[in-house]
Amino acid sequence: MSLLKRLLNPIYKKTEAKTKSSELPEHSTYYPEQKLPVDEKFTFNFKSNGGKFLYCENWEEIKEAFDNILLENDWYEQDVFCFNEMLSEKFDGFNLNFVKNTNSTFFLTTCESLVAKNGSILLSSNQIKEKKLSEFPFSIVVFATTSQIVETISEGLRIIKNQSLKHIPSNITTIQDFDTEKEKEKDFMSYGSSTKNLYLLLLEDL
């Protein structure tokens, strides 16, 4: 995943200089289209959807990136909608009020998978209970790991099924429209969802 770090350009920290275009191999229409690795494909599609991407190598960088999100949006001393106790414990100390009320400044959550094919976030009742995405705050901060990147929605659904032998989560959906200035076509998994201002905190775990 070191390649992923070089590809990304997190908005909150310096990165290595981009490769000059002259150093890249020329692309010919006579050659078949190269198949991107799943992590690169997710990165490209997620950012094309309007998502804000922050790649981090450890929890210290995650906390630094999270602090910068709060600073950028002036979210200190605000109510944060959060079901996940692990996240509320990890981000304790940022002068936030963790509540279970959708009438909050932003929603802090994990996810089931990151889908490379369309750059979407796969969620289930494990994260959103039985609520509709339209009920959640406009701004969402998602914490995920690189091992959660999958090629397709079907692969993400298969993982959910394998991890939930006794009780398969309900209310499975995706969110992939993070651009408020463009209307995007929605597939059956994201039908009825609404545009969200979404930040992804991605932790390297591979």
PDB file of C-alpha atoms in Angstrom:
ATOM      1  CA  MET A   1       0.000   0.000   0.000  1.00  0.00           C
ATOM      2  CA  SER A   2       3.019   2.322  -0.137  1.00  0.00           C
ATOM      3  CA  LEU A   3       1.937   3.055  -3.708  1.00  0.00           C
ATOM      4  CA  LEU A   4      -1.380   4.341  -2.372  1.00  0.00           C
ATOM      5  CA  LYS A   5       0.410   6.836  -0.162  1.00  0.00           C
ATOM      6  CA  ARG A   6       2.310   8.224  -3.124  1.00  0.00           C
ATOM      7  CA  LEU A   7      -0.877   8.488  -5.173  1.00  0.00           C
ATOM      8  CA  LEU A   8      -2.823  10.395  -2.565  1.00  0.00           C
ATOM      9  CA  ASN A   9      -2.430  14.046  -1.775  1.00  0.00           C
ATOM     10  CA  PRO A  10      -4.096  14.561   1.660  1.00  0.00           C
ATOM     11  CA  ILE A  11      -5.238  18.146   2.081  1.00  0.00           C
ATOM     12  CA  TYR A  12      -3.783  18.439   5.576  1.00  0.00           C
ATOM     13  CA  LYS A  13      -0.162  17.362   5.186  1.00  0.00           C
ATOM     14  CA  LYS A  14       2.730  17.684   2.792  1.00  0.00           C
ATOM     15  CA  THR A  15       3.396  14.871   0.330  1.00  0.00           C
ATOM     16  CA  GLU A  16       6.179  13.943  -2.022  1.00  0.00           C
ATOM     17  CA  ALA A  17       6.392  15.837  -5.299  1.00  0.00           C
ATOM     18  CA  LYS A  18       4.141  14.468  -8.017  1.00  0.00           C
ATOM     19  CA  THR A  19       5.716  12.477 -10.801  1.00  0.00           C
ATOM     20  CA  LYS A  20       6.325  14.671 -13.823  1.00  0.00           C
ATOM     21  CA  SER A  21       4.180  13.918 -16.817  1.00  0.00           C
ATOM     22  CA  SER A  22       7.311  13.447 -18.899  1.00  0.00           C
ATOM     23  CA  GLU A  23       8.306  10.498 -16.704  1.00  0.00           C
ATOM     24  CA  LEU A  24       5.051   8.639 -17.288  1.00  0.00           C
ATOM     25  CA  PRO A  25       4.764   6.109 -20.104  1.00  0.00           C
ATOM     26  CA  GLU A  26       2.811   7.266 -23.113  1.00  0.00           C
ATOM     27  CA  HIS A  27      -0.650   5.782 -23.465  1.00  0.00           C
ATOM     28  CA  SER A  28      -1.678   4.504 -26.868  1.00  0.00           C
ATOM     29  CA  THR A  29      -5.206   3.795 -28.026  1.00  0.00           C
ATOM     30  CA  TYR A  30      -3.810   0.606 -29.571  1.00  0.00           C
ATOM     31  CA  TYR A  31      -3.003  -0.851 -26.171  1.00  0.00           C
ATOM     32  CA  PRO A  32      -5.739  -2.332 -23.946  1.00  0.00           C
ATOM     33  CA  GLU A  33      -6.829  -0.191 -21.017  1.00  0.00           C
ATOM     34  CA  GLN A  34      -4.776  -0.965 -17.925  1.00  0.00           C
ATOM     35  CA  LYS A  35      -6.645  -2.465 -15.007  1.00  0.00           C
ATOM     36  CA  LEU A  36      -6.111  -0.329 -11.928  1.00  0.00           C
ATOM     37  CA  PRO A  37      -5.391  -1.969  -8.564  1.00  0.00           C
ATOM     38  CA  VAL A  38      -8.459  -1.945  -6.340  1.00  0.00           C
ATOM     39  CA  ASP A  39      -7.062   0.713  -3.982  1.00  0.00           C
ATOM     40  CA  GLU A  40      -6.226   3.086  -6.824  1.00  0.00           C
ATOM     41  CA  LYS A  41      -9.626   2.562  -8.388  1.00  0.00           C
ATOM     42  CA  PHE A  42     -11.414   3.357  -5.144  1.00  0.00           C
ATOM     43  CA  THR A  43      -9.313   6.463  -4.597  1.00  0.00           C
ATOM     44  CA  PHE A  44     -10.025   7.768  -8.094  1.00  0.00           C
ATOM     45  CA  ASN A  45     -13.781   7.068  -8.033  1.00  0.00           C
ATOM     46  CA  PHE A  46     -14.295   8.284  -4.466  1.00  0.00           C
ATOM     47  CA  LYS A  47     -12.612  11.606  -5.185  1.00  0.00           C
ATOM     48  CA  SER A  48     -14.495  11.872  -8.499  1.00  0.00           C
ATOM     49  CA  ASN A  49     -17.719  11.543  -6.494  1.00  0.00           C
ATOM     50  CA  GLY A  50     -16.673  14.583  -4.455  1.00  0.00           C
ATOM     51  CA  GLY A  51     -15.445  12.786  -1.344  1.00  0.00           C
ATOM     52  CA  LYS A  52     -12.654  14.220   0.798  1.00  0.00           C
ATOM     53  CA  PHE A  53      -9.898  11.669   1.297  1.00  0.00           C
ATOM     54  CA  LEU A  54      -7.369  11.584   4.157  1.00  0.00           C
ATOM     55  CA  TYR A  55      -4.899   8.690   4.163  1.00  0.00           C
ATOM     56  CA  CYS A  56      -3.124   8.001   7.464  1.00  0.00           C
ATOM     57  CA  GLU A  57      -0.499   5.467   8.520  1.00  0.00           C
ATOM     58  CA  ASN A  58      -1.292   5.366  12.244  1.00  0.00           C
ATOM     59  CA  TRP A  59      -3.692   6.648  14.885  1.00  0.00           C
ATOM     60  CA  GLU A  60      -1.614   9.729  15.567  1.00  0.00           C
ATOM     61  CA  GLU A  61      -2.102  10.821  11.957  1.00  0.00           C
ATOM     62  CA  ILE A  62      -5.803   9.924  12.159  1.00  0.00           C
ATOM     63  CA  LYS A  63      -6.232  12.189  15.177  1.00  0.00           C
ATOM     64  CA  GLU A  64      -4.272  14.990  13.516  1.00  0.00           C
ATOM     65  CA  ALA A  65      -6.433  14.754  10.390  1.00  0.00           C
ATOM     66  CA  PHE A  66      -9.606  14.665  12.487  1.00  0.00           C
ATOM     67  CA  ASP A  67      -8.484  17.748  14.398  1.00  0.00           C
ATOM     68  CA  ASN A  68      -7.914  19.569  11.106  1.00  0.00           C
ATOM     69  CA  ILE A  69     -11.420  18.648   9.950  1.00  0.00           C
ATOM     70  CA  LEU A  70     -12.832  20.159  13.133  1.00  0.00           C
ATOM     71  CA  LEU A  71     -10.694  23.265  12.681  1.00  0.00           C
ATOM     72  CA  GLU A  72     -11.640  23.689   9.021  1.00  0.00           C
ATOM     73  CA  ASN A  73     -15.366  23.508   9.790  1.00  0.00           C
ATOM     74  CA  ASP A  74     -15.356  25.121  13.257  1.00  0.00           C
ATOM     75  CA  TRP A  75     -16.925  21.999  14.790  1.00  0.00           C
ATOM     76  CA  TYR A  76     -15.433  22.264  18.258  1.00  0.00           C
ATOM     77  CA  GLU A  77     -17.906  22.146  21.173  1.00  0.00           C
ATOM     78  CA  GLN A  78     -20.566  20.721  18.844  1.00  0.00           C
ATOM     79  CA  ASP A  79     -22.914  17.723  19.107  1.00  0.00           C
ATOM     80  CA  VAL A  80     -21.689  14.693  17.163  1.00  0.00           C
ATOM     81  CA  PHE A  81     -24.097  11.911  16.207  1.00  0.00           C
ATOM     82  CA  CYS A  82     -22.255   8.640  16.927  1.00  0.00           C
ATOM     83  CA  PHE A  83     -23.481   5.100  17.585  1.00  0.00           C
ATOM     84  CA  ASN A  84     -19.996   3.583  17.753  1.00  0.00           C
ATOM     85  CA  GLU A  85     -18.487   3.515  21.254  1.00  0.00           C
ATOM     86  CA  MET A  86     -14.999   2.731  19.927  1.00  0.00           C
ATOM     87  CA  LEU A  87     -15.006   5.951  17.905  1.00  0.00           C
ATOM     88  CA  SER A  88     -16.381   8.073  20.737  1.00  0.00           C
ATOM     89  CA  GLU A  89     -13.577   6.743  22.959  1.00  0.00           C
ATOM     90  CA  LYS A  90     -10.843   7.176  20.337  1.00  0.00           C
ATOM     91  CA  PHE A  91     -11.878  10.767  19.624  1.00  0.00           C
ATOM     92  CA  ASP A  92     -12.539  11.749  23.198  1.00  0.00           C
ATOM     93  CA  GLY A  93     -10.622  14.877  24.146  1.00  0.00           C
ATOM     94  CA  PHE A  94     -11.593  16.974  21.136  1.00  0.00           C
ATOM     95  CA  ASN A  95     -14.151  18.979  23.111  1.00  0.00           C
ATOM     96  CA  LEU A  96     -17.136  17.316  21.388  1.00  0.00           C
ATOM     97  CA  ASN A  97     -20.484  16.111  22.698  1.00  0.00           C
ATOM     98  CA  PHE A  98     -21.187  12.561  21.485  1.00  0.00           C
ATOM     99  CA  VAL A  99     -24.929  12.028  21.266  1.00  0.00           C
ATOM    100  CA  LYS A 100     -27.399   9.666  19.611  1.00  0.00           C
ATOM    101  CA  ASN A 101     -29.419  12.443  18.060  1.00  0.00           C
ATOM    102  CA  THR A 102     -29.600  13.008  14.299  1.00  0.00           C
ATOM    103  CA  ASN A 103     -30.053  16.718  14.934  1.00  0.00           C
ATOM    104  CA  SER A 104     -26.269  17.133  15.279  1.00  0.00           C
ATOM    105  CA  THR A 105     -23.478  18.953  13.487  1.00  0.00           C
ATOM    106  CA  PHE A 106     -22.048  15.821  11.864  1.00  0.00           C
ATOM    107  CA  PHE A 107     -22.232  12.029  11.903  1.00  0.00           C
ATOM    108  CA  LEU A 108     -19.149  10.026  12.939  1.00  0.00           C
ATOM    109  CA  THR A 109     -19.198   6.384  11.878  1.00  0.00           C
ATOM    110  CA  THR A 110     -17.419   3.300  10.620  1.00  0.00           C
ATOM    111  CA  CYS A 111     -18.582   1.401   7.520  1.00  0.00           C
ATOM    112  CA  GLU A 112     -18.863  -2.119   6.146  1.00  0.00           C
ATOM    113  CA  SER A 113     -16.720  -1.703   3.020  1.00  0.00           C
ATOM    114  CA  LEU A 114     -15.249   0.802   0.589  1.00  0.00           C
ATOM    115  CA  VAL A 115     -16.388  -0.105  -2.939  1.00  0.00           C
ATOM    116  CA  ALA A 116     -13.800   0.549  -5.620  1.00  0.00           C
ATOM    117  CA  LYS A 117     -16.034   0.112  -8.670  1.00  0.00           C
ATOM    118  CA  ASN A 118     -18.119   3.221  -7.941  1.00  0.00           C
ATOM    119  CA  GLY A 119     -16.220   4.882  -5.088  1.00  0.00           C
ATOM    120  CA  SER A 120     -19.053   4.357  -2.625  1.00  0.00           C
ATOM    121  CA  ILE A 121     -19.305   3.654   1.101  1.00  0.00           C
ATOM    122  CA  LEU A 122     -21.235   0.501   2.036  1.00  0.00           C
ATOM    123  CA  LEU A 123     -23.250   0.815   5.240  1.00  0.00           C
ATOM    124  CA  SER A 124     -25.680  -1.374   7.135  1.00  0.00           C
ATOM    125  CA  SER A 125     -27.763  -1.326  10.287  1.00  0.00           C
ATOM    126  CA  ASN A 126     -24.493  -1.901  12.166  1.00  0.00           C
ATOM    127  CA  GLN A 127     -23.717   1.758  11.456  1.00  0.00           C
ATOM    128  CA  ILE A 128     -27.050   3.472  10.780  1.00  0.00           C
ATOM    129  CA  LYS A 129     -29.545   1.224  12.606  1.00  0.00           C
ATOM    130  CA  GLU A 130     -32.866   1.408  10.740  1.00  0.00           C
ATOM    131  CA  LYS A 131     -32.615   5.074   9.777  1.00  0.00           C
ATOM    132  CA  LYS A 132     -32.596   6.484   6.256  1.00  0.00           C
ATOM    133  CA  LEU A 133     -29.544   8.370   5.048  1.00  0.00           C
ATOM    134  CA  SER A 134     -31.702  11.446   4.518  1.00  0.00           C
ATOM    135  CA  GLU A 135     -32.281  11.557   8.293  1.00  0.00           C
ATOM    136  CA  PHE A 136     -28.588  11.970   9.057  1.00  0.00           C
ATOM    137  CA  PRO A 137     -26.633  15.242   9.275  1.00  0.00           C
ATOM    138  CA  PHE A 138     -25.419  16.738   6.005  1.00  0.00           C
ATOM    139  CA  SER A 139     -21.773  16.216   7.041  1.00  0.00           C
ATOM    140  CA  ILE A 140     -20.349  12.754   7.718  1.00  0.00           C
ATOM    141  CA  VAL A 141     -16.905  11.626   8.881  1.00  0.00           C
ATOM    142  CA  VAL A 142     -16.211   7.954   8.111  1.00  0.00           C
ATOM    143  CA  PHE A 143     -13.388   5.969   9.686  1.00  0.00           C
ATOM    144  CA  ALA A 144     -12.223   2.937   7.684  1.00  0.00           C
ATOM    145  CA  THR A 145      -9.136   0.827   7.055  1.00  0.00           C
ATOM    146  CA  THR A 146      -7.386  -0.117   3.831  1.00  0.00           C
ATOM    147  CA  SER A 147      -8.339  -3.789   4.319  1.00  0.00           C
ATOM    148  CA  GLN A 148     -11.994  -2.784   3.875  1.00  0.00           C
ATOM    149  CA  ILE A 149     -11.529  -1.829   0.207  1.00  0.00           C
ATOM    150  CA  VAL A 150     -13.379  -4.255  -2.077  1.00  0.00           C
ATOM    151  CA  GLU A 151     -13.887  -4.369  -5.829  1.00  0.00           C
ATOM    152  CA  THR A 152     -17.692  -4.527  -6.005  1.00  0.00           C
ATOM    153  CA  ILE A 153     -20.822  -4.175  -3.901  1.00  0.00           C
ATOM    154  CA  SER A 154     -21.382  -7.923  -4.280  1.00  0.00           C
ATOM    155  CA  GLU A 155     -18.030  -8.586  -2.625  1.00  0.00           C
ATOM    156  CA  GLY A 156     -18.931  -6.249   0.222  1.00  0.00           C
ATOM    157  CA  LEU A 157     -22.282  -8.001   0.683  1.00  0.00           C
ATOM    158  CA  ARG A 158     -20.542 -11.381   0.749  1.00  0.00           C
ATOM    159  CA  ILE A 159     -18.239 -10.173   3.528  1.00  0.00           C
ATOM    160  CA  ILE A 160     -21.235  -8.956   5.542  1.00  0.00           C
ATOM    161  CA  LYS A 161     -22.891 -12.362   5.123  1.00  0.00           C
ATOM    162  CA  ASN A 162     -19.756 -14.286   6.111  1.00  0.00           C
ATOM    163  CA  GLN A 163     -19.208 -12.143   9.193  1.00  0.00           C
ATOM    164  CA  SER A 164     -22.848 -12.340  10.298  1.00  0.00           C
ATOM    165  CA  LEU A 165     -23.725 -16.050  10.247  1.00  0.00           C
ATOM    166  CA  LYS A 166     -26.336 -15.781  12.990  1.00  0.00           C
ATOM    167  CA  HIS A 167     -27.863 -12.411  12.168  1.00  0.00           C
ATOM    168  CA  ILE A 168     -27.340 -10.633   8.850  1.00  0.00           C
ATOM    169  CA  PRO A 169     -27.610  -6.827   9.265  1.00  0.00           C
ATOM    170  CA  SER A 170     -30.598  -5.138   7.665  1.00  0.00           C
ATOM    171  CA  ASN A 171     -30.866  -1.700   6.064  1.00  0.00           C
ATOM    172  CA  ILE A 172     -27.864  -2.265   3.780  1.00  0.00           C
ATOM    173  CA  THR A 173     -27.195   0.704   1.515  1.00  0.00           C
ATOM    174  CA  THR A 174     -24.448   2.728  -0.127  1.00  0.00           C
ATOM    175  CA  ILE A 175     -23.653   6.392  -0.201  1.00  0.00           C
ATOM    176  CA  GLN A 176     -21.666   7.737  -3.130  1.00  0.00           C
ATOM    177  CA  ASP A 177     -22.910  11.256  -3.862  1.00  0.00           C
ATOM    178  CA  PHE A 178     -20.589  13.680  -2.076  1.00  0.00           C
ATOM    179  CA  ASP A 179     -20.760  16.525  -4.589  1.00  0.00           C
ATOM    180  CA  THR A 180     -23.447  19.090  -3.858  1.00  0.00           C
ATOM    181  CA  GLU A 181     -22.947  20.789  -7.224  1.00  0.00           C
ATOM    182  CA  LYS A 182     -23.697  17.760  -9.393  1.00  0.00           C
ATOM    183  CA  GLU A 183     -26.583  15.320  -9.645  1.00  0.00           C
ATOM    184  CA  LYS A 184     -25.370  11.773 -10.090  1.00  0.00           C
ATOM    185  CA  GLU A 185     -27.172   8.680 -11.299  1.00  0.00           C
ATOM    186  CA  LYS A 186     -28.013   6.346  -8.441  1.00  0.00           C
ATOM    187  CA  ASP A 187     -28.129   2.554  -8.592  1.00  0.00           C
ATOM    188  CA  PHE A 188     -30.610   0.423  -6.647  1.00  0.00           C
ATOM    189  CA  MET A 189     -28.320   0.342  -3.593  1.00  0.00           C
ATOM    190  CA  SER A 190     -28.263   4.132  -3.254  1.00  0.00           C
ATOM    191  CA  TYR A 191     -31.805   4.914  -4.370  1.00  0.00           C
ATOM    192  CA  GLY A 192     -33.383   7.535  -2.134  1.00  0.00           C
ATOM    193  CA  SER A 193     -30.079   8.631  -0.619  1.00  0.00           C
ATOM    194  CA  SER A 194     -29.167  12.270  -0.386  1.00  0.00           C
ATOM    195  CA  THR A 195     -25.998  14.187  -1.136  1.00  0.00           C
ATOM    196  CA  LYS A 196     -23.600  14.321   1.810  1.00  0.00           C
ATOM    197  CA  ASN A 197     -20.481  16.281   2.656  1.00  0.00           C
ATOM    198  CA  LEU A 198     -18.218  13.334   3.430  1.00  0.00           C
ATOM    199  CA  TYR A 199     -14.717  12.994   4.851  1.00  0.00           C
ATOM    200  CA  LEU A 200     -12.955   9.611   4.840  1.00  0.00           C
ATOM    201  CA  LEU A 201     -10.293   8.910   7.420  1.00  0.00           C
ATOM    202  CA  LEU A 202      -8.482   5.882   5.974  1.00  0.00           C
ATOM    203  CA  LEU A 203      -6.069   3.998   8.243  1.00  0.00           C
ATOM    204  CA  GLU A 204      -3.364   1.812   6.714  1.00  0.00           C
ATOM    205  CA  ASP A 205      -3.653  -1.710   8.172  1.00  0.00           C
ATOM    206  CA  LEU A 206      -2.100  -3.877   5.443  1.00  0.00           C
TER     207      LEU A 206
END
